[in-house]
Tab-separated table of C-alpha atoms and ligand atoms in Angstrom:
chain	number	residue	atom	x	y	z
R	1	MET	CA	-10.569	3.831	28.439
R	2	LYS	CA	-12.999	3.835	31.344
R	3	ALA	CA	-13.095	0.490	33.109
R	4	ILE	CA	-14.201	-0.579	36.738
R	5	ARG	CA	-10.988	-1.341	38.901
R	6	VAL	CA	-10.756	-3.329	42.227
R	7	SER	CA	-7.673	-2.496	44.132
R	8	ALA	CA	-8.303	-4.257	47.420
R	9	TYR	CA	-10.977	-6.554	48.333
R	10	GLY	CA	-13.976	-5.471	50.155
R	11	GLY	CA	-17.805	-4.674	49.841
R	12	PRO	CA	-19.242	-2.938	46.574
R	13	GLU	CA	-17.823	0.312	47.226
R	14	VAL	CA	-14.448	-0.966	46.246
R	15	LEU	CA	-15.680	-0.833	42.649
R	16	LYS	CA	-14.087	2.759	41.077
R	17	LEU	CA	-14.246	3.923	37.848
R	18	GLU	CA	-10.586	4.588	36.352
R	19	GLU	CA	-9.104	5.496	33.315
R	20	ILE	CA	-6.425	2.586	31.968
R	21	PRO	CA	-4.585	1.866	28.884
R	22	THR	CA	-6.623	0.313	26.171
R	23	PRO	CA	-5.563	-3.080	25.679
R	24	GLN	CA	-4.268	-4.413	22.256
R	25	PRO	CA	-4.855	-7.689	20.753
R	26	GLY	CA	-1.910	-10.236	20.610
R	27	PRO	CA	-2.009	-13.120	18.204
R	28	ASN	CA	-5.258	-15.425	18.521
R	29	GLN	CA	-6.785	-12.054	20.509
R	30	VAL	CA	-9.588	-10.072	20.082
R	31	LEU	CA	-10.706	-6.548	21.258
R	32	VAL	CA	-14.253	-5.899	21.849
R	33	ARG	CA	-15.846	-2.829	22.318
R	34	ASN	CA	-18.646	-3.606	25.017
R	35	HIS	CA	-21.954	-2.050	24.756
R	36	ALA	CA	-23.384	-4.118	27.643
R	37	VAL	CA	-21.812	-5.901	30.422
R	38	GLY	CA	-23.304	-8.909	32.593
R	39	VAL	CA	-23.305	-8.691	36.442
R	40	ASN	CA	-23.276	-12.299	37.829
R	41	PRO	CA	-23.100	-12.961	41.602
R	42	VAL	CA	-19.751	-14.778	41.273
R	43	ASP	CA	-18.576	-11.050	40.375
R	44	THR	CA	-19.382	-10.306	43.918
R	45	TYR	CA	-17.721	-13.313	45.713
R	46	LEU	CA	-14.408	-12.230	43.664
R	47	ARG	CA	-14.444	-8.973	44.883
R	48	SER	CA	-14.675	-9.744	48.588
R	49	ASN	CA	-12.230	-12.502	48.151
R	50	THR	CA	-14.658	-15.164	49.147
R	51	ASP	CA	-13.053	-18.504	50.239
R	52	ASN	CA	-9.623	-16.453	49.192
R	53	ARG	CA	-10.345	-16.888	45.563
R	54	GLY	CA	-10.028	-13.454	44.735
R	55	PRO	CA	-7.943	-12.304	41.445
R	56	LYS	CA	-4.642	-10.719	41.865
R	57	LEU	CA	-5.121	-6.938	42.581
R	58	PRO	CA	-5.650	-4.456	40.825
R	59	TYR	CA	-8.467	-6.261	38.534
R	60	THR	CA	-11.210	-5.445	36.071
R	61	PRO	CA	-13.951	-7.714	37.577
R	62	GLY	CA	-16.581	-9.388	34.866
R	63	SER	CA	-16.739	-12.445	32.253
R	64	ASP	CA	-19.719	-11.421	30.804
R	65	ALA	CA	-20.140	-9.227	27.814
R	66	ALA	CA	-21.776	-8.164	24.444
R	67	GLY	CA	-20.548	-5.694	21.664
R	68	VAL	CA	-18.664	-5.320	18.560
R	69	VAL	CA	-15.448	-6.521	17.463
R	70	GLU	CA	-12.943	-3.611	17.351
R	71	ALA	CA	-9.663	-5.175	16.322
R	72	VAL	CA	-8.283	-8.722	15.912
R	73	GLY	CA	-4.857	-9.878	16.341
R	74	SER	CA	-2.884	-12.031	13.935
R	75	GLY	CA	-4.372	-15.630	13.269
R	76	VAL	CA	-7.542	-14.829	13.931
R	77	SER	CA	-10.321	-16.303	11.706
R	78	ALA	CA	-13.449	-16.600	13.379
R	79	VAL	CA	-14.382	-12.944	13.474
R	80	LYS	CA	-13.455	-9.708	12.092
R	81	PRO	CA	-13.458	-5.693	12.934
R	82	GLY	CA	-17.627	-4.880	13.252
R	83	ASP	CA	-18.748	-8.345	13.931
R	84	ARG	CA	-21.309	-8.311	16.956
R	85	VAL	CA	-20.701	-10.804	19.439
R	86	TYR	CA	-21.124	-11.631	22.810
R	87	VAL	CA	-18.169	-12.741	25.226
R	88	GLY	CA	-17.684	-15.910	27.312
R	89	GLY	CA	-14.861	-14.874	29.618
R	90	THR	CA	-12.187	-12.373	28.869
R	91	VAL	CA	-8.430	-11.734	29.573
R	92	SER	CA	-8.586	-8.170	30.892
R	93	GLY	CA	-11.981	-7.971	32.599
R	94	ALA	CA	-15.456	-7.095	31.192
R	95	TYR	CA	-16.558	-4.219	33.492
R	96	ALA	CA	-14.846	-1.653	30.657
R	97	GLU	CA	-15.327	-0.022	27.573
R	98	LEU	CA	-13.110	-2.587	25.482
R	99	SER	CA	-12.579	-6.056	26.754
R	100	LEU	CA	-9.456	-7.895	25.396
R	101	CYS	CA	-10.662	-11.629	24.734
R	102	GLY	CA	-8.825	-15.003	23.342
R	103	GLU	CA	-10.444	-16.297	19.945
R	104	ALA	CA	-12.297	-18.933	21.997
R	105	GLN	CA	-14.135	-16.462	24.064
R	106	VAL	CA	-15.957	-14.625	21.660
R	107	HIS	CA	-19.235	-15.915	20.076
R	108	PRO	CA	-21.666	-14.571	17.111
R	109	LEU	CA	-24.344	-12.361	18.416
R	110	SER	CA	-27.512	-13.065	16.373
R	111	PRO	CA	-29.217	-9.508	15.048
R	112	ASN	CA	-32.500	-10.586	16.900
R	113	VAL	CA	-30.841	-10.269	20.419
R	114	SER	CA	-29.759	-6.885	22.009
R	115	PHE	CA	-26.578	-6.091	23.451
R	116	ALA	CA	-27.988	-6.277	26.935
R	117	GLN	CA	-29.365	-9.762	26.439
R	118	GLY	CA	-25.860	-10.886	24.740
R	119	ALA	CA	-24.364	-9.595	27.877
R	120	ALA	CA	-26.887	-11.644	30.056
R	121	VAL	CA	-25.888	-15.204	28.088
R	122	ASN	CA	-22.554	-16.557	29.244
R	123	VAL	CA	-22.413	-17.144	32.907
R	124	PRO	CA	-26.293	-17.614	33.264
R	125	TYR	CA	-27.097	-19.816	30.242
R	126	ALA	CA	-23.405	-21.757	29.967
R	127	THR	CA	-24.180	-22.870	33.560
R	128	ALA	CA	-27.947	-23.575	32.738
R	129	PHE	CA	-26.956	-25.772	29.905
R	130	HIS	CA	-23.987	-27.558	31.624
R	131	ALA	CA	-26.126	-28.168	35.088
R	132	LEU	CA	-29.241	-29.564	33.047
R	133	PHE	CA	-27.636	-31.796	30.242
R	134	ASN	CA	-24.153	-32.163	31.197
R	135	ARG	CA	-24.254	-33.192	34.836
R	136	GLY	CA	-27.880	-33.615	35.524
R	137	HIS	CA	-28.488	-35.835	32.136
R	138	GLY	CA	-31.705	-34.281	31.891
R	139	THR	CA	-33.877	-35.708	28.932
R	140	ALA	CA	-37.011	-34.805	26.905
R	141	GLY	CA	-40.027	-36.329	28.888
R	142	GLU	CA	-38.489	-35.678	32.101
R	143	THR	CA	-39.471	-33.507	34.941
R	144	VAL	CA	-36.978	-30.759	36.338
R	145	LEU	CA	-37.336	-28.832	39.124
R	146	VAL	CA	-35.511	-25.187	38.525
R	147	HIS	CA	-35.448	-24.423	42.137
R	148	GLY	CA	-34.894	-20.335	42.101
R	149	ALA	CA	-35.810	-20.071	38.434
R	150	SER	CA	-35.943	-16.079	38.525
R	151	GLY	CA	-32.920	-15.030	38.225
R	152	GLY	CA	-30.102	-15.143	35.570
R	153	VAL	CA	-29.294	-19.259	35.835
R	154	GLY	CA	-33.060	-19.732	36.363
R	155	ILE	CA	-34.457	-18.333	33.531
R	156	GLY	CA	-31.821	-19.711	31.224
R	157	ALA	CA	-32.589	-23.162	32.561
R	158	VAL	CA	-36.377	-22.721	32.386
R	159	GLN	CA	-36.157	-21.840	28.695
R	160	LEU	CA	-33.008	-24.662	27.643
R	161	ALA	CA	-35.324	-27.329	29.541
R	162	ARG	CA	-38.395	-26.571	27.970
R	163	SER	CA	-37.013	-26.315	24.553
R	164	ARG	CA	-35.830	-29.924	24.982
R	165	GLY	CA	-39.003	-31.179	25.456
R	166	MET	CA	-39.048	-31.397	29.484
R	167	THR	CA	-41.861	-30.689	31.602
R	168	VAL	CA	-40.633	-27.780	33.700
R	169	VAL	CA	-41.447	-26.719	37.767
R	170	GLY	CA	-39.934	-23.062	38.429
R	171	THR	CA	-39.758	-21.145	41.632
R	172	ALA	CA	-39.474	-17.358	42.398
R	173	GLY	CA	-40.136	-15.338	45.927
R	174	THR	CA	-42.270	-12.909	44.433
R	175	GLU	CA	-45.642	-12.516	42.029
R	176	ARG	CA	-43.656	-10.305	39.554
R	177	GLY	CA	-40.853	-12.810	39.628
R	178	LYS	CA	-43.657	-16.120	39.388
R	179	ARG	CA	-45.179	-14.553	36.275
R	180	LEU	CA	-41.842	-13.893	34.781
R	181	VAL	CA	-40.840	-17.769	35.147
R	182	GLN	CA	-44.305	-19.070	33.768
R	183	GLU	CA	-44.011	-16.290	30.846
R	184	GLN	CA	-40.602	-18.325	30.100
R	185	GLY	CA	-42.256	-21.653	29.580
R	186	ALA	CA	-42.910	-22.970	33.428
R	187	HIS	CA	-45.431	-25.329	33.453
R	188	HIS	CA	-45.966	-25.142	37.066
R	189	VAL	CA	-44.610	-21.923	39.261
R	190	LEU	CA	-44.598	-21.823	43.066
R	191	ASP	CA	-43.116	-19.738	45.675
R	192	HIS	CA	-40.191	-20.883	47.223
R	193	SER	CA	-41.114	-18.733	50.586
R	194	ALA	CA	-44.526	-19.860	50.809
R	195	PRO	CA	-45.207	-22.482	53.633
R	196	GLY	CA	-46.003	-25.759	51.902
R	197	TYR	CA	-44.692	-25.518	47.945
R	198	ILE	CA	-42.533	-28.253	48.318
R	199	ASP	CA	-45.543	-30.399	49.096
R	200	GLU	CA	-47.266	-29.215	46.289
R	201	ILE	CA	-44.576	-30.889	43.872
R	202	LEU	CA	-45.449	-34.064	44.908
R	203	ARG	CA	-49.012	-33.342	43.908
R	204	LEU	CA	-48.140	-32.032	40.507
R	205	THR	CA	-45.815	-35.090	40.317
R	206	ASP	CA	-48.756	-37.568	41.392
R	207	ASN	CA	-46.204	-38.460	44.337
R	208	ARG	CA	-43.407	-39.582	42.066
R	209	GLY	CA	-41.115	-36.341	42.458
R	210	VAL	CA	-38.952	-34.828	39.771
R	211	ASP	CA	-36.120	-36.315	37.696
R	212	VAL	CA	-33.736	-33.327	37.802
R	213	VAL	CA	-33.421	-30.500	40.503
R	214	LEU	CA	-31.283	-27.421	39.553
R	215	GLU	CA	-30.656	-25.965	43.015
R	216	MET	CA	-29.782	-22.316	43.584
R	217	LEU	CA	-29.661	-22.382	47.267
R	218	ALA	CA	-28.215	-25.565	48.271
R	219	ASN	CA	-27.699	-24.256	51.917
R	220	VAL	CA	-31.716	-23.807	52.051
R	221	ASN	CA	-33.026	-26.686	50.239
R	222	LEU	CA	-31.206	-29.754	49.751
R	223	GLN	CA	-32.861	-31.845	52.456
R	224	LYS	CA	-36.215	-30.299	50.569
R	225	ASP	CA	-35.024	-31.424	47.458
R	226	LEU	CA	-34.397	-35.024	48.626
R	227	GLY	CA	-37.748	-35.286	49.834
R	228	ILE	CA	-39.538	-34.755	46.250
R	229	ILE	CA	-36.421	-36.416	44.028
R	230	ALA	CA	-37.767	-39.020	42.051
R	231	MET	CA	-36.115	-42.529	41.855
R	232	ARG	CA	-32.723	-42.576	40.396
R	233	GLY	CA	-33.003	-38.579	40.087
R	234	ARG	CA	-30.252	-36.082	40.232
R	235	ILE	CA	-29.839	-32.963	42.173
R	236	VAL	CA	-27.154	-30.666	41.105
R	237	VAL	CA	-26.201	-27.806	43.354
R	238	ILE	CA	-25.321	-24.733	40.987
R	239	GLY	CA	-25.879	-22.150	44.216
R	240	ASN	CA	-24.800	-22.567	47.800
R	241	ARG	CA	-23.987	-19.815	50.473
R	242	GLY	CA	-23.791	-21.851	54.177
R	243	THR	CA	-23.929	-25.227	55.344
R	244	VAL	CA	-26.717	-27.692	55.481
R	245	GLU	CA	-27.695	-30.953	57.442
R	246	ILE	CA	-29.199	-33.397	55.185
R	247	ASN	CA	-30.568	-37.125	55.963
R	248	ALA	CA	-28.596	-38.912	53.388
R	249	ARG	CA	-30.917	-42.045	53.738
R	250	HIS	CA	-33.186	-40.166	51.198
R	251	ALA	CA	-30.684	-40.501	48.624
R	252	MET	CA	-30.420	-43.827	49.334
R	253	ASN	CA	-33.858	-44.997	49.523
R	254	LYS	CA	-34.385	-43.431	45.684
R	255	ASP	CA	-30.976	-44.020	44.255
R	256	ALA	CA	-30.517	-40.328	43.854
R	257	ALA	CA	-27.523	-38.387	43.218
R	258	ILE	CA	-26.163	-35.070	44.661
R	259	LEU	CA	-24.147	-33.855	42.030
R	260	GLY	CA	-21.917	-30.386	42.608
R	261	MET	CA	-20.859	-28.392	39.428
R	262	ALA	CA	-18.986	-25.194	38.597
R	263	LEU	CA	-18.730	-23.974	35.057
R	264	PHE	CA	-14.976	-23.374	35.721
R	265	HIS	CA	-14.626	-27.042	35.570
R	266	ALA	CA	-16.173	-27.405	32.362
R	267	SER	CA	-13.623	-28.672	29.632
R	268	PRO	CA	-12.851	-26.405	26.490
R	269	GLY	CA	-14.615	-29.370	24.341
R	270	GLN	CA	-17.697	-28.785	26.464
R	271	LEU	CA	-17.580	-25.115	26.475
R	272	ALA	CA	-17.568	-25.352	22.455
R	273	GLY	CA	-20.511	-27.486	22.509
R	274	ILE	CA	-22.335	-25.258	24.947
R	275	HIS	CA	-21.885	-22.191	23.087
R	276	ALA	CA	-22.704	-23.811	19.835
R	277	ALA	CA	-25.749	-24.912	21.416
R	278	LEU	CA	-26.349	-21.344	23.080
R	279	VAL	CA	-25.425	-19.500	19.691
R	280	GLU	CA	-28.251	-21.325	17.720
R	281	GLY	CA	-31.096	-21.197	20.511
R	282	LEU	CA	-30.342	-17.504	20.305
R	283	ALA	CA	-30.643	-17.279	16.418
R	284	ASN	CA	-33.574	-19.569	16.486
R	285	GLY	CA	-35.205	-17.583	19.273
R	286	THR	CA	-35.832	-20.136	22.083
R	287	LEU	CA	-33.467	-18.670	24.202
R	288	ARG	CA	-34.587	-15.273	24.868
R	289	PRO	CA	-32.142	-13.627	27.854
R	290	ILE	CA	-34.066	-11.343	30.334
R	291	VAL	CA	-32.680	-7.963	31.204
R	292	GLY	CA	-34.542	-6.766	34.356
R	293	GLN	CA	-32.360	-3.793	34.845
R	294	GLU	CA	-29.664	-1.631	33.102
R	295	LEU	CA	-27.506	0.714	34.873
R	296	PRO	CA	-24.346	2.933	33.643
R	297	ILE	CA	-21.127	1.344	34.377
R	298	ALA	CA	-20.458	4.026	37.074
R	299	GLN	CA	-22.889	2.594	39.407
R	300	ALA	CA	-21.109	-1.129	39.092
R	301	SER	CA	-21.338	-0.691	42.950
R	302	ARG	CA	-25.143	-0.366	43.020
R	303	ALA	CA	-25.242	-3.455	40.729
R	304	HIS	CA	-23.395	-5.231	43.055
R	305	GLU	CA	-25.653	-4.628	45.916
R	306	ALA	CA	-28.925	-5.586	43.726
R	307	VAL	CA	-27.603	-8.406	42.678
R	308	MET	CA	-27.411	-10.207	46.360
R	309	GLU	CA	-30.862	-8.623	47.105
R	310	PRO	CA	-34.122	-10.548	46.892
R	311	GLY	CA	-36.885	-10.404	44.149
R	312	HIS	CA	-34.931	-11.231	41.064
R	313	TYR	CA	-36.416	-10.397	37.308
R	314	GLY	CA	-33.559	-12.212	35.189
R	315	LYS	CA	-30.524	-9.912	34.609
R	316	ILE	CA	-28.824	-7.009	35.616
R	317	ALA	CA	-26.714	-5.295	32.785
R	318	LEU	CA	-24.015	-2.473	33.008
R	319	ILE	CA	-23.875	-0.148	30.225
R	320	PRO	CA	-20.282	1.550	29.253
K	1	NAP	P1	-29.417	-14.486	40.651
K	1	NAP	O1	-29.680	-13.774	39.024
K	1	NAP	O2	-28.970	-13.603	41.640
K	1	NAP	O3	-30.835	-15.249	40.864
K	1	NAP	C1	-30.689	-16.052	42.298
K	1	NAP	C2	-32.014	-16.692	42.399
K	1	NAP	O4	-31.892	-17.431	43.755
K	1	NAP	C3	-33.377	-16.234	42.213
K	1	NAP	O5	-34.210	-16.961	41.412
K	1	NAP	C4	-33.948	-16.287	43.528
K	1	NAP	O6	-35.473	-16.131	43.750
K	1	NAP	C5	-33.364	-17.635	43.802
K	1	NAP	N1	-33.775	-17.934	45.348
K	1	NAP	C6	-33.914	-16.761	46.450
K	1	NAP	N2	-33.991	-17.473	47.748
K	1	NAP	C7	-34.697	-18.715	47.115
K	1	NAP	C8	-34.682	-19.689	48.120
K	1	NAP	N3	-34.792	-20.089	49.259
K	1	NAP	N4	-34.682	-21.062	47.255
K	1	NAP	C9	-34.813	-21.374	46.150
K	1	NAP	N5	-34.071	-20.162	45.103
K	1	NAP	C10	-33.871	-18.874	45.939
K	1	NAP	O7	-28.363	-15.617	40.558
K	1	NAP	P2	-27.939	-16.438	39.174
K	1	NAP	O8	-26.937	-15.852	38.252
K	1	NAP	O9	-29.402	-17.178	38.752
K	1	NAP	O10	-27.424	-17.551	40.250
K	1	NAP	C11	-28.160	-18.545	40.906
K	1	NAP	C12	-26.825	-19.184	42.098
K	1	NAP	O11	-26.158	-19.862	41.508
K	1	NAP	C13	-25.899	-17.939	42.810
K	1	NAP	O12	-25.710	-18.545	44.099
K	1	NAP	C14	-25.013	-18.206	41.837
K	1	NAP	O13	-23.458	-17.507	42.812
K	1	NAP	C15	-24.899	-19.430	41.734
K	1	NAP	N6	-24.039	-19.839	40.541
K	1	NAP	C16	-23.169	-21.049	40.417
K	1	NAP	C17	-22.435	-21.091	39.093
K	1	NAP	C18	-21.376	-22.692	39.164
K	1	NAP	O14	-20.888	-22.505	38.590
K	1	NAP	N7	-21.981	-23.418	40.329
K	1	NAP	C19	-22.481	-20.504	37.808
K	1	NAP	C20	-23.600	-19.408	38.025
K	1	NAP	C21	-24.579	-18.944	39.277
K	1	NAP	P3	-36.050	-14.771	44.496
K	1	NAP	O15	-35.202	-13.393	44.246
K	1	NAP	O16	-37.293	-14.899	43.287
K	1	NAP	O17	-36.517	-14.911	45.537
């Protein structure tokens, strides 16, 4: 099969399309023929070995895909060949024509959801769910600021929060991104590159502030978030690309919590709950992944450049 391989850490140019042996499913494993593959920022951090967290070389990148079950190993009962599925993590890597997965890593994909949309589910929506509900304890009637709502996680968070009965404030950095965030259900949309936008949040909440912040760029925004957090509010750090100076007195004054979160740390039980909710949300139409760009898998390096550029519009999918 064809797969993107990384043989040395580095820039996007280290992503090479190669021919490699097709994996075979062992006991409790599922082989999926990928029709679309999701590209996440974390794929670029691993490729460049940021924080020394790169996988053992050589490897096939990617954790997210959607396609059709090709074959199953012994003991698999949840899916059968021919089933449409989305993939949440793999054994062999997702940037490939086929992915080998553990049985718990494949989830049914409702017929109303395209493969490209299915490839946009795992990391973005699972992260949004875990941050919003398991870490941030967002509940109906509360207000959430999705600080960076135009990308993969942000769109998922807007839809999930809206479906739970929360008031949603979302931000984007372009007019196109703002329109998208509004279309996905945000009650208020602000431009995170516009001067004074943060004061607008206080105005929108009658100076009360927001109960939950889902933060996509904490190194830029954490101090601002502390200025608009409500009493007993929760700031969940999802994304961070540098250091930041904060005045912790603001957290003290509001009994506010700053919570780190990495999807990687979600327990198997939490992941099972998250995916049960996502499968249902996709089937009933409350969750509608947005794919802004589709590229042939041979252009994986272009996708890695694009996912780090400003002006996001949902997800980028690679097509094998
Ligand atoms: P993405 O699709 O690349 O989207 C990035 C988002 O950040 C866009 O909405 C972008 O808006 C926004 N952004 C840019 N500048 C901003 C600013 N100054 N303030 C607020 N937002 C800003 O990425 P993603 O998949 O949604 O992931 C978002 C971040 O979370 C990434 O850093 C990613 O690595 C991280 N992440 C962490 C976990 C975890 O487990 N902790 C899981 C998934 C993702 P515009 O382009 O419109 O400006």
